[in-house]
CSV table of C-alpha atoms in Angstrom, one decimal:
chain,number,residue,atom,x,y,z
A,294,MET,CA,-6.8,-14.4,17.7
A,295,ALA,CA,-6.7,-17.0,15.2
A,296,VAL,CA,-6.2,-20.9,16.4
A,297,VAL,CA,-2.7,-21.5,15.4
A,298,PRO,CA,-2.2,-24.8,13.8
A,299,PRO,CA,0.5,-27.1,13.9
A,300,PRO,CA,3.6,-27.1,11.6
A,301,ILE,CA,3.2,-29.2,8.8
A,302,SER,CA,6.1,-31.7,7.3
A,303,GLY,CA,6.2,-34.1,4.5
A,304,THR,CA,6.5,-34.1,0.8
A,305,PRO,CA,5.9,-30.6,-0.9
A,306,PRO,CA,2.5,-29.7,-0.8
A,307,ARG,CA,0.0,-29.4,-3.6
A,308,VAL,CA,-3.1,-27.5,-4.2
A,309,SER,CA,-6.1,-27.9,-7.2
A,310,THR,CA,-6.9,-24.5,-8.3
A,311,VAL,CA,-9.6,-23.4,-10.8
A,312,HIS,CA,-7.1,-23.3,-13.7
A,313,GLY,CA,-5.0,-26.2,-12.5
A,314,THR,CA,-2.8,-27.8,-9.9
A,315,VAL,CA,0.3,-26.3,-8.3
A,316,ARG,CA,3.2,-27.7,-6.4
A,317,GLY,CA,4.8,-25.6,-3.4
A,318,THR,CA,7.3,-26.1,-0.9
A,319,LEU,CA,7.4,-26.8,2.8
A,320,GLU,CA,9.5,-23.7,4.8
A,321,ARG,CA,10.0,-23.4,8.3
A,322,GLY,CA,6.6,-25.5,8.9
A,323,VAL,CA,4.5,-23.5,6.5
A,324,ALA,CA,3.5,-24.2,2.5
A,325,VAL,CA,4.5,-21.9,0.3
A,326,PHE,CA,3.4,-21.2,-3.3
A,327,ARG,CA,4.8,-18.5,-5.5
A,328,GLY,CA,4.4,-17.2,-8.9
A,329,ILE,CA,0.9,-18.6,-9.5
A,330,PRO,CA,-0.9,-16.7,-12.2
A,331,TYR,CA,-4.1,-15.0,-11.6
A,332,ALA,CA,-4.6,-13.6,-14.9
A,333,ALA,CA,-3.1,-14.0,-18.4
A,334,ALA,CA,0.5,-12.4,-19.5
A,335,PRO,CA,-0.5,-8.8,-20.4
A,336,VAL,CA,1.3,-8.8,-23.6
A,337,GLY,CA,0.4,-8.7,-27.0
A,338,ALA,CA,-3.2,-7.6,-27.8
A,339,ARG,CA,-3.6,-7.9,-24.0
A,340,ARG,CA,-1.1,-5.5,-23.2
A,341,PHE,CA,-3.3,-2.7,-22.2
A,342,ARG,CA,-6.5,-4.4,-21.5
A,343,ALA,CA,-8.4,-5.5,-18.8
A,344,PRO,CA,-7.1,-8.6,-17.0
A,345,GLU,CA,-8.1,-11.9,-18.5
A,346,PRO,CA,-8.4,-15.4,-17.1
A,347,PRO,CA,-4.8,-17.7,-17.3
A,348,GLU,CA,-4.8,-20.5,-19.7
A,349,PRO,CA,-5.7,-23.7,-17.8
A,350,TRP,CA,-2.7,-26.2,-17.5
A,351,ALA,CA,-2.6,-29.9,-17.5
A,352,GLY,CA,-0.3,-31.7,-14.7
A,353,VAL,CA,1.3,-30.3,-11.8
A,354,ARG,CA,2.7,-26.9,-12.2
A,355,ASP,CA,5.5,-26.3,-9.8
A,356,ALA,CA,4.9,-22.9,-7.9
A,357,VAL,CA,8.5,-22.4,-5.9
A,358,ALA,CA,9.9,-19.2,-7.1
A,359,PHE,CA,8.3,-15.9,-7.6
A,360,GLY,CA,7.2,-15.1,-10.7
A,361,PRO,CA,8.1,-12.2,-13.2
A,362,THR,CA,7.6,-8.9,-11.8
A,363,ALA,CA,5.8,-5.9,-13.7
A,364,PRO,CA,7.9,-4.0,-15.6
A,365,LYS,CA,9.6,-1.1,-13.8
A,366,ARG,CA,12.5,0.5,-13.1
A,367,PRO,CA,14.6,1.0,-9.6
A,368,TYR,CA,14.4,3.6,-7.3
A,369,ASN,CA,16.1,6.6,-8.0
A,370,PRO,CA,19.2,7.5,-5.7
A,371,PRO,CA,19.5,7.5,-2.9
A,372,LEU,CA,16.3,5.8,-2.1
A,373,ASP,CA,17.6,2.6,-4.2
A,374,ARG,CA,19.8,2.0,-1.2
A,375,LEU,CA,16.9,2.0,1.6
A,376,LEU,CA,14.2,0.4,-0.9
A,377,PRO,CA,15.4,-2.9,-2.7
A,378,ASP,CA,13.0,-3.7,-5.6
A,379,PRO,CA,13.7,-7.1,-7.0
A,380,ASP,CA,13.4,-7.6,-11.0
A,381,VAL,CA,12.2,-10.9,-12.0
A,382,PRO,CA,12.2,-10.8,-15.9
A,383,GLY,CA,9.1,-12.6,-17.8
A,384,ASP,CA,6.0,-11.6,-19.1
A,385,ASP,CA,3.7,-13.5,-16.7
A,386,CYS,CA,3.9,-10.8,-14.3
A,387,LEU,CA,0.2,-11.2,-13.1
A,388,ASN,CA,0.5,-13.5,-10.5
A,389,LEU,CA,0.6,-13.8,-6.5
A,390,ASN,CA,2.1,-15.8,-3.9
A,391,VAL,CA,0.7,-17.6,-0.7
A,392,TRP,CA,1.8,-18.8,2.7
A,393,THR,CA,-0.6,-21.2,4.5
A,394,PRO,CA,-0.3,-22.9,7.8
A,395,ASP,CA,-1.4,-26.0,6.0
A,396,PRO,CA,-3.8,-26.5,3.0
A,397,ALA,CA,-5.6,-28.8,4.7
A,398,ARG,CA,-6.9,-26.5,7.3
A,399,THR,CA,-10.6,-24.8,6.9
A,400,GLY,CA,-11.6,-21.5,7.5
A,401,LEU,CA,-8.5,-20.0,8.4
A,402,PRO,CA,-8.3,-15.8,8.0
A,403,VAL,CA,-7.1,-14.6,5.0
A,404,LEU,CA,-4.5,-11.2,4.4
A,405,VAL,CA,-4.0,-10.1,0.8
A,406,TRP,CA,-1.2,-7.5,0.5
A,407,ILE,CA,-0.7,-4.9,-2.0
A,408,HIS,CA,2.6,-3.5,-2.5
A,409,GLY,CA,3.4,0.3,-2.6
A,410,GLY,CA,6.1,1.9,-4.5
A,411,SER,CA,4.1,5.0,-6.5
A,412,LEU,CA,2.4,3.0,-8.2
A,413,LEU,CA,5.6,2.8,-10.2
A,414,HIS,CA,7.8,0.4,-8.3
A,415,GLY,CA,7.9,-2.4,-5.8
A,416,SER,CA,6.4,-6.3,-6.3
A,417,SER,CA,5.5,-9.2,-4.0
A,418,ALA,CA,8.9,-10.4,-4.6
A,419,VAL,CA,10.5,-7.7,-2.0
A,420,PRO,CA,11.9,-10.0,1.0
A,421,LEU,CA,10.3,-7.8,3.1
A,422,TYR,CA,6.7,-9.2,2.4
A,423,ASP,CA,7.8,-12.7,3.4
A,424,GLY,CA,4.6,-14.3,4.6
A,425,THR,CA,6.1,-16.6,7.1
A,426,ALA,CA,5.0,-15.2,10.3
A,427,PHE,CA,1.4,-14.7,9.1
A,428,ALA,CA,1.2,-18.2,8.2
A,429,ARG,CA,3.0,-19.4,11.6
A,430,ASP,CA,0.3,-17.2,13.6
A,431,GLY,CA,-2.7,-19.0,11.7
A,432,VAL,CA,-3.2,-16.7,9.0
A,433,VAL,CA,-3.2,-17.4,5.1
A,434,LEU,CA,-1.2,-14.8,3.7
A,435,VAL,CA,-1.6,-13.7,-0.3
A,436,SER,CA,0.7,-11.2,-2.0
A,437,VAL,CA,0.1,-10.2,-5.5
A,438,ASN,CA,1.5,-8.4,-8.3
A,439,TYR,CA,-0.1,-5.8,-10.6
A,440,ARG,CA,0.7,-3.2,-13.6
A,441,LEU,CA,2.5,-0.6,-12.7
A,442,GLY,CA,3.4,3.1,-14.1
A,443,MET,CA,2.1,3.4,-18.1
A,444,GLU,CA,1.1,-0.3,-18.5
A,445,GLY,CA,-1.2,0.0,-15.5
A,446,PHE,CA,-2.1,3.8,-15.0
A,447,GLY,CA,-1.4,5.6,-18.1
A,448,VAL,CA,-4.5,7.3,-19.2
A,449,PHE,CA,-5.2,7.4,-23.2
A,450,PRO,CA,-8.1,6.4,-25.5
A,451,GLY,CA,-8.2,2.7,-26.4
A,452,ALA,CA,-7.6,1.6,-23.4
A,453,PRO,CA,-9.3,1.0,-19.8
A,454,ALA,CA,-8.5,3.4,-17.0
A,455,ASN,CA,-7.1,1.8,-13.7
A,456,ARG,CA,-5.9,-1.4,-15.3
A,457,GLY,CA,-3.5,-1.9,-12.2
A,458,LEU,CA,-6.8,-1.5,-10.2
A,459,LEU,CA,-8.4,-4.1,-12.6
A,460,ASP,CA,-5.3,-6.3,-11.9
A,461,GLN,CA,-5.8,-6.0,-7.9
A,462,ILE,CA,-9.6,-7.0,-8.4
A,463,ALA,CA,-9.0,-10.0,-10.5
A,464,ALA,CA,-6.6,-11.4,-8.0
A,465,LEU,CA,-9.1,-10.8,-4.9
A,466,THR,CA,-11.5,-12.5,-7.3
A,467,TRP,CA,-9.0,-15.5,-7.5
A,468,VAL,CA,-8.4,-15.5,-3.7
A,469,ARG,CA,-12.6,-15.9,-3.7
A,470,GLU,CA,-12.5,-18.8,-5.9
A,471,ASN,CA,-9.3,-20.6,-4.7
A,472,ILE,CA,-8.4,-19.7,-1.1
A,473,ALA,CA,-10.5,-22.1,0.1
A,474,ALA,CA,-8.3,-24.8,-1.0
A,475,PHE,CA,-5.2,-23.3,0.4
A,476,GLY,CA,-6.9,-23.5,4.0
A,477,GLY,CA,-8.4,-20.1,3.8
A,478,ASP,CA,-11.8,-18.7,4.5
A,479,PRO,CA,-13.1,-16.6,1.4
A,480,ASP,CA,-15.6,-14.9,3.7
A,481,ARG,CA,-12.8,-13.8,5.8
A,482,VAL,CA,-10.5,-11.7,3.8
A,483,THR,CA,-8.6,-8.7,5.0
A,484,VAL,CA,-7.1,-6.7,2.3
A,485,CYS,CA,-4.0,-4.7,3.2
A,486,GLY,CA,-1.7,-2.5,1.8
A,487,GLU,CA,1.3,0.4,2.3
A,488,SER,CA,1.4,3.6,0.6
A,489,ALA,CA,0.2,3.3,-2.9
A,490,GLY,CA,-0.9,0.0,-1.9
A,491,ALA,CA,-2.9,1.5,0.7
A,492,ILE,CA,-4.5,4.1,-1.7
A,493,SER,CA,-5.1,1.6,-4.4
A,494,ILE,CA,-7.0,-0.2,-1.2
A,495,GLY,CA,-9.1,3.5,-0.5
A,496,ALA,CA,-10.3,3.0,-4.3
A,497,LEU,CA,-11.3,-0.5,-3.5
A,498,LEU,CA,-13.5,0.6,-1.0
A,499,ALA,CA,-15.6,3.0,-3.4
A,500,VAL,CA,-15.5,0.4,-6.3
A,501,PRO,CA,-18.7,-1.2,-7.1
A,502,ARG,CA,-17.3,-4.4,-8.4
A,503,ALA,CA,-15.1,-4.9,-5.2
A,504,ARG,CA,-18.1,-5.6,-2.9
A,505,GLY,CA,-18.1,-8.8,-1.4
A,506,LEU,CA,-14.4,-9.6,-2.3
A,507,PHE,CA,-13.3,-8.6,1.4
A,508,ARG,CA,-14.6,-7.9,4.5
A,509,ARG,CA,-11.8,-6.0,6.2
A,510,ALA,CA,-9.0,-3.5,5.3
A,511,VAL,CA,-5.9,-2.0,6.6
A,512,LEU,CA,-4.6,1.3,4.9
A,513,GLN,CA,-0.9,1.8,6.0
A,514,SER,CA,0.3,5.3,5.0
A,515,GLY,CA,-1.7,6.0,2.3
A,516,ALA,CA,-5.2,7.7,2.5
A,517,PRO,CA,-8.2,7.3,-0.1
A,518,THR,CA,-7.6,9.7,-3.3
A,519,ALA,CA,-7.8,9.8,-7.1
A,520,LEU,CA,-7.4,12.2,-10.0
A,521,PRO,CA,-10.4,13.3,-12.4
A,522,LEU,CA,-9.8,11.6,-15.7
A,523,GLY,CA,-8.9,14.4,-17.4
A,524,SER,CA,-6.5,15.9,-15.3
A,525,ALA,CA,-2.7,15.7,-14.0
A,526,ALA,CA,-2.9,11.9,-14.8
A,527,ARG,CA,-3.6,12.6,-18.4
A,528,ARG,CA,-1.0,14.8,-18.7
A,529,THR,CA,1.8,12.5,-17.6
A,530,THR,CA,0.6,10.1,-20.3
A,531,GLU,CA,1.1,12.9,-22.8
A,532,LEU,CA,4.4,13.9,-21.6
A,533,VAL,CA,5.6,10.4,-21.8
A,534,ALA,CA,4.0,9.9,-25.3
A,535,ARG,CA,5.6,12.8,-26.6
A,536,ARG,CA,9.1,12.2,-25.3
A,537,LEU,CA,8.4,8.9,-27.3
A,538,GLY,CA,7.3,10.7,-30.5
A,539,VAL,CA,4.2,8.6,-30.8
A,540,ALA,CA,0.0,9.6,-30.3
A,541,ALA,CA,-1.0,9.1,-26.7
A,542,THR,CA,-3.1,6.2,-27.6
A,543,ALA,CA,-3.2,2.6,-27.0
A,544,GLY,CA,-2.6,1.3,-30.3
A,545,ALA,CA,0.4,3.9,-30.6
A,546,LEU,CA,1.7,3.1,-27.2
A,547,ALA,CA,1.0,-1.0,-27.9
A,548,ALA,CA,4.0,-0.8,-30.5
A,549,VAL,CA,6.5,0.7,-28.0
A,550,ASP,CA,9.3,-1.7,-26.8
A,551,PRO,CA,8.8,-1.9,-22.9
A,552,ALA,CA,12.3,-0.8,-22.2
A,553,ALA,CA,11.6,2.2,-24.2
A,554,LEU,CA,8.5,2.9,-22.4
A,555,LEU,CA,10.1,2.5,-19.1
A,556,ALA,CA,13.1,4.9,-20.0
A,557,ALA,CA,10.5,7.8,-21.0
A,558,GLN,CA,8.4,7.1,-18.2
A,559,THR,CA,11.3,7.1,-15.7
A,560,GLU,CA,12.5,10.7,-17.1
A,561,VAL,CA,9.2,12.4,-16.9
A,562,THR,CA,8.4,11.2,-13.3
A,563,ALA,CA,11.9,12.1,-12.3
A,564,GLY,CA,12.5,14.6,-9.6
A,565,GLY,CA,8.9,14.3,-7.9
A,566,SER,CA,7.8,12.7,-4.6
A,567,PRO,CA,4.5,11.6,-3.4
A,568,LEU,CA,5.2,14.6,-0.8
A,569,THR,CA,6.6,17.4,-3.1
A,570,GLY,CA,4.3,16.5,-6.2
A,571,GLY,CA,5.7,16.3,-9.9
A,572,ASN,CA,4.5,14.4,-12.5
A,573,SER,CA,3.2,11.1,-11.5
A,574,PHE,CA,0.6,7.9,-12.2
A,575,GLN,CA,-2.6,8.0,-10.2
A,576,ILE,CA,-5.5,6.2,-9.5
A,577,VAL,CA,-8.4,8.2,-11.6
A,578,VAL,CA,-12.1,8.6,-11.0
A,579,ASP,CA,-13.3,7.4,-14.7
A,580,GLY,CA,-16.8,7.0,-14.4
A,581,ASP,CA,-16.8,3.2,-14.7
A,582,LEU,CA,-14.9,1.3,-12.4
A,583,LEU,CA,-14.1,4.0,-10.2
A,584,PRO,CA,-17.8,6.2,-10.3
A,585,ARG,CA,-16.6,8.9,-7.5
A,586,ASP,CA,-13.8,9.9,-5.5
A,587,PRO,CA,-12.8,7.4,-3.0
A,588,LEU,CA,-12.5,9.7,0.0
A,589,GLU,CA,-16.2,11.4,-1.0
A,590,ALA,CA,-17.5,8.1,-1.3
A,591,LEU,CA,-16.3,6.6,2.1
A,592,LEU,CA,-17.2,10.3,3.8
A,593,ASP,CA,-21.0,9.4,2.2
A,594,GLY,CA,-21.0,6.3,3.9
A,595,ALA,CA,-19.5,3.8,1.4
A,596,ALA,CA,-18.2,0.5,2.6
A,597,SER,CA,-19.4,1.2,6.2
A,598,ASP,CA,-19.7,-2.6,6.4
A,599,VAL,CA,-16.0,-3.0,6.2
A,600,ASP,CA,-13.7,-3.0,9.3
A,601,LEU,CA,-11.0,-0.6,8.8
A,602,LEU,CA,-7.8,-0.1,10.3
A,603,LEU,CA,-5.9,2.9,9.1
A,604,GLY,CA,-2.7,4.8,10.5
A,605,SER,CA,0.5,6.3,9.0
A,606,ASN,CA,4.1,6.9,10.6
A,607,SER,CA,4.4,10.2,12.6
A,608,GLU,CA,7.5,11.6,10.1
A,609,GLU,CA,6.5,10.1,7.1
A,610,TYR,CA,8.5,12.8,4.9
A,611,ARG,CA,11.6,11.8,6.3
A,612,LEU,CA,12.2,9.1,3.8
A,613,TRP,CA,12.2,11.8,0.7
A,614,PHE,CA,13.5,14.9,2.7
A,615,VAL,CA,16.3,13.7,4.8
A,616,PRO,CA,18.7,11.7,2.4
A,617,SER,CA,17.8,14.2,-0.6
A,618,GLY,CA,19.1,17.1,1.9
A,619,LEU,CA,15.8,18.9,1.5
A,620,THR,CA,15.6,19.2,5.5
A,621,GLU,CA,18.4,21.3,5.5
A,622,ARG,CA,18.3,22.8,1.6
A,623,LEU,CA,14.8,24.4,1.7
A,624,SER,CA,14.9,27.9,2.2
A,625,ALA,CA,12.2,29.8,4.1
A,626,PHE,CA,10.7,31.6,0.8
A,627,LYS,CA,10.3,28.2,-0.7
A,628,LEU,CA,8.5,27.0,2.5
A,629,ARG,CA,6.3,30.0,2.1
A,630,LEU,CA,5.5,29.4,-1.7
A,631,ALA,CA,4.7,25.7,-0.7
A,632,LEU,CA,2.2,26.9,2.2
A,633,LEU,CA,0.5,29.4,-0.5
A,634,LYS,CA,0.4,26.6,-3.2
A,635,PHE,CA,-1.7,24.5,-0.6
A,636,GLY,CA,-3.6,26.8,0.8
A,637,VAL,CA,-2.3,26.1,4.6
A,638,PRO,CA,-3.9,28.4,7.1
A,639,GLY,CA,-1.7,30.6,8.6
A,640,ALA,CA,-2.5,30.0,11.9
A,641,THR,CA,-2.1,26.1,11.3
A,642,THR,CA,1.5,26.9,10.4
A,643,ARG,CA,2.1,28.6,13.5
A,644,THR,CA,0.7,26.3,15.6
A,645,TYR,CA,3.4,23.3,14.1
A,646,ARG,CA,6.1,25.7,14.1
A,647,ALA,CA,5.7,26.5,18.2
A,648,ASN,CA,5.0,22.5,18.4
A,649,ARG,CA,8.4,22.2,16.9
A,650,PRO,CA,11.0,24.8,18.0
A,651,GLY,CA,14.3,24.5,16.0
A,652,ALA,CA,12.8,22.8,13.0
A,653,THR,CA,14.0,23.8,9.6
A,654,PRO,CA,12.0,25.2,6.8
A,655,GLY,CA,12.1,21.5,5.3
A,656,GLU,CA,11.0,19.8,8.7
A,657,LEU,CA,8.3,22.2,9.3
A,658,LEU,CA,7.1,21.4,5.6
A,659,GLY,CA,7.4,17.8,5.9
A,660,ALA,CA,5.2,17.7,9.0
A,661,LEU,CA,2.3,19.9,7.7
A,662,ALA,CA,2.5,18.0,4.2
A,663,THR,CA,2.8,14.7,6.3
A,664,ASP,CA,-0.8,15.5,8.2
A,665,LEU,CA,-2.5,17.2,5.1
A,666,LEU,CA,-1.7,14.0,2.9
A,667,LEU,CA,-2.4,11.2,5.7
A,668,ARG,CA,-3.3,11.8,8.9
A,669,VAL,CA,-5.9,14.6,8.1
A,670,PRO,CA,-8.0,12.6,5.3
A,671,LEU,CA,-7.9,9.3,7.5
A,672,ASN,CA,-8.9,11.2,10.5
A,673,ARG,CA,-11.9,12.4,8.6
A,674,VAL,CA,-13.0,9.0,7.4
A,675,ALA,CA,-12.8,7.6,10.7
A,676,ASP,CA,-15.1,10.6,11.9
A,677,ALA,CA,-17.5,9.9,9.5
A,678,ARG,CA,-18.0,6.0,10.1
A,679,ALA,CA,-18.9,7.0,13.8
A,680,ARG,CA,-22.0,5.1,13.3
A,681,ALA,CA,-20.6,2.4,10.5
A,682,ARG,CA,-21.5,-1.0,11.3
A,683,GLY,CA,-18.2,-1.9,10.1
A,684,ARG,CA,-15.4,-0.9,13.0
A,685,THR,CA,-12.7,1.4,12.9
A,686,HIS,CA,-9.1,1.7,14.4
A,687,LEU,CA,-6.5,4.1,14.3
A,688,TYR,CA,-2.6,3.7,14.8
A,689,GLU,CA,0.3,5.7,14.8
A,690,PHE,CA,4.0,4.3,14.3
A,691,GLY,CA,6.5,6.4,16.0
A,692,TRP,CA,9.8,4.6,16.6
A,693,PRO,CA,12.3,6.5,15.3
A,694,SER,CA,15.1,4.7,13.1
A,695,PRO,CA,18.7,5.9,13.7
A,696,VAL,CA,19.7,5.1,10.0
A,697,LEU,CA,20.6,8.3,8.3
A,698,ARG,CA,18.3,10.4,10.7
A,699,LEU,CA,15.5,8.7,9.1
A,700,GLY,CA,13.2,9.1,12.1
A,701,ALA,CA,9.6,7.4,12.0
A,702,CYS,CA,9.6,7.9,8.2
A,703,HIS,CA,7.5,6.3,5.4
A,704,ALA,CA,7.9,2.4,4.9
A,705,LEU,CA,9.5,1.6,8.2
A,706,GLU,CA,6.6,-0.1,10.1
A,707,ILE,CA,6.4,-2.8,7.5
A,708,GLY,CA,8.9,-5.2,8.9
A,709,PHE,CA,7.4,-4.7,12.1
A,710,VAL,CA,4.0,-5.9,10.6
A,711,PHE,CA,5.3,-8.6,8.7
A,712,ASP,CA,7.8,-9.6,11.8
A,713,THR,CA,10.6,-9.7,9.1
A,714,LEU,CA,13.2,-7.4,10.6
A,715,GLU,CA,15.9,-9.9,10.2
A,716,LYS,CA,15.6,-9.2,6.3
A,717,PRO,CA,18.4,-7.1,4.9
A,718,ASP,CA,15.8,-4.7,3.0
A,719,ALA,CA,14.6,-4.2,6.9
A,720,VAL,CA,17.9,-3.4,8.4
A,721,ALA,CA,18.5,-1.3,5.3
A,722,LEU,CA,15.7,1.0,7.1
A,723,THR,CA,15.9,0.1,10.6
A,724,GLY,CA,19.7,-0.6,11.5
A,725,ALA,CA,20.7,-4.2,13.1
A,726,ASP,CA,19.3,-3.1,16.4
A,727,ALA,CA,15.3,-2.7,15.9
A,728,PRO,CA,13.0,-3.8,19.1
A,729,GLN,CA,11.5,-7.3,18.6
A,730,GLU,CA,9.1,-6.7,21.1
A,731,LEU,CA,7.5,-4.0,18.9
A,732,ALA,CA,7.5,-6.0,15.8
A,733,ASP,CA,5.8,-8.6,18.2
A,734,ALA,CA,3.1,-6.3,19.4
A,735,MET,CA,2.5,-4.9,15.8
A,736,HIS,CA,2.4,-8.6,14.3
A,737,ALA,CA,-0.1,-9.6,16.5
A,738,ALA,CA,-2.2,-6.7,16.1
A,739,TRP,CA,-2.3,-7.3,12.3
A,740,VAL,CA,-3.2,-10.8,13.1
A,741,ALA,CA,-5.9,-10.2,15.4
A,742,PHE,CA,-7.4,-7.9,13.2
A,743,ALA,CA,-7.4,-10.0,10.3
A,744,ALA,CA,-9.2,-12.8,12.7
A,745,SER,CA,-11.5,-10.8,14.4
A,746,GLY,CA,-11.8,-7.4,13.3
A,747,ASP,CA,-10.4,-6.2,16.6
A,748,PRO,CA,-6.7,-5.5,16.8
A,749,GLY,CA,-6.5,-5.2,20.4
A,750,TRP,CA,-7.6,-1.4,21.6
A,751,PRO,CA,-10.8,0.6,21.7
A,752,GLY,CA,-12.4,1.4,18.3
A,753,TRP,CA,-12.8,5.0,16.9
A,754,ASP,CA,-15.3,7.1,18.8
A,755,ALA,CA,-15.8,10.8,20.3
A,756,SER,CA,-12.6,9.8,22.2
A,757,ARG,CA,-10.5,9.5,19.3
A,758,PRO,CA,-8.4,6.8,20.4
A,759,VAL,CA,-5.2,6.1,18.5
A,760,MET,CA,-2.8,3.2,19.4
A,761,GLY,CA,1.0,4.4,19.5
A,762,PHE,CA,3.5,1.9,18.3
A,763,GLY,CA,6.7,3.8,19.1
A,764,PRO,CA,9.6,3.9,21.9
A,765,GLY,CA,8.6,1.6,24.9
A,766,LYS,CA,5.4,-0.4,25.0
A,767,PRO,CA,2.6,0.4,22.9
A,768,ALA,CA,0.0,2.6,24.6
A,769,VAL,CA,-3.2,4.3,23.5
A,770,VAL,CA,-3.4,8.1,23.5
A,771,ARG,CA,-6.9,9.7,23.1
A,772,ALA,CA,-7.1,12.7,20.7
A,773,PRO,CA,-3.2,13.1,20.0
A,774,ARG,CA,-2.2,16.1,18.6
A,775,ASP,CA,-5.7,17.2,18.3
A,776,GLU,CA,-4.5,20.8,18.3
A,777,GLU,CA,-3.0,20.4,15.5
A,778,LEU,CA,-5.7,18.7,13.3
A,779,ARG,CA,-7.9,21.6,14.6
A,780,GLY,CA,-6.2,23.7,12.4
A,781,TRP,CA,-7.2,21.8,9.2
A,782,ALA,CA,-10.4,22.3,9.9
A,783,PRO,CA,-11.4,23.7,6.3
A,784,TYR,CA,-9.9,20.6,4.8
A,785,ARG,CA,-12.0,18.2,7.2
A,786,THR,CA,-15.1,19.7,6.7
A,787,LYS,CA,-15.0,19.9,3.1
A,788,SER,CA,-16.3,17.4,0.8
């Protein structure tokens, strides 16, 4: 556990970065700096380029308000009520925020947060991601914005692929060069993300250019995955361009108004979800930044010296299936079609059905999809790292939210990790009476992992220990639901 420094007080803090001096605020005993640019505004000639350094500034730049967010649209109903997504207008969207116990400190652990949102939504301005509790407990918290949708992940000639991933690398490079001035240790950086943020980190673990930018990584509810360059990722781009009536090239798309581009991508990607599929934007294996599939790279030993904390929620699917009514609406016939599409072994389906008596076809599909897309690949990564130098720890979040019968759904754990259960966007998912003692336990585990690489329970070995954060006191379970995992043996062993 990090040594917690006393709260600071006095005048608003100033810090000199490599690009200029910033002035933050003092809030609840910690220093906060918001909206610091880590790259130039991606507009005009820079719109579809790799990120470039920001212009240095003279004097003192106020860093007291969240900077502009990347161009995006709100979540579609009904998720917009559950996942508030602030929109801050402006061009300088490649910015970050820092919460620190005291810029005058030295050697503090650093946690860099990469938000989720299906690579279409989200930002560092979401209140749930307030870093005060991490700073209070001796960790420098950095949260970043990156380009989304077509701007960040569209695949077309004339522009580098994975621009949003390049943005994340630029932010981590900024951390490497500047975080010591905020009290952090550039050699003790943990990169942490949820959903698309975790998928991004899975890719960063396999990106040669990201080597040395972080020492530890946390993947919450997202497994390493990427698409081939010429696959569905390019098809989504082409569908958006067709709807706009332009060629799917950097030159043609650069002439499109950002609002029109957002409208077209919203129409093309409507109706799908991370579990049910549909048109989407994805990280791609481009042969340059990302030379191979990140899951295969990790199974072959990539990033073996990086400490990993991996996990998911026990009912991820309920965020998409319950509010939309899919848990009740899905028929047994459509369930069979989905199982055939994904090649789910019949014996596996029978095991899941036997363990869930009374489950609807939608609930059964959700449980199978959750494990296929998250638990199975995360367990495969852990198994492959049995002899790695970096430590590996697994968790499962299982506290059920009473809100709209969401259960232990996707994104529910974030307020517990950040110890921000009082925030309105946390209450929207958890209700008003979420257990603070569970937030205390999860937050402390993340702080300990950032500080030492040990979250407080045994590392992965042949006994397959998983820390369960659920109702009651957190407890380690050995080989949880191993019978179900064995049913996915073809998925677990193929490379």
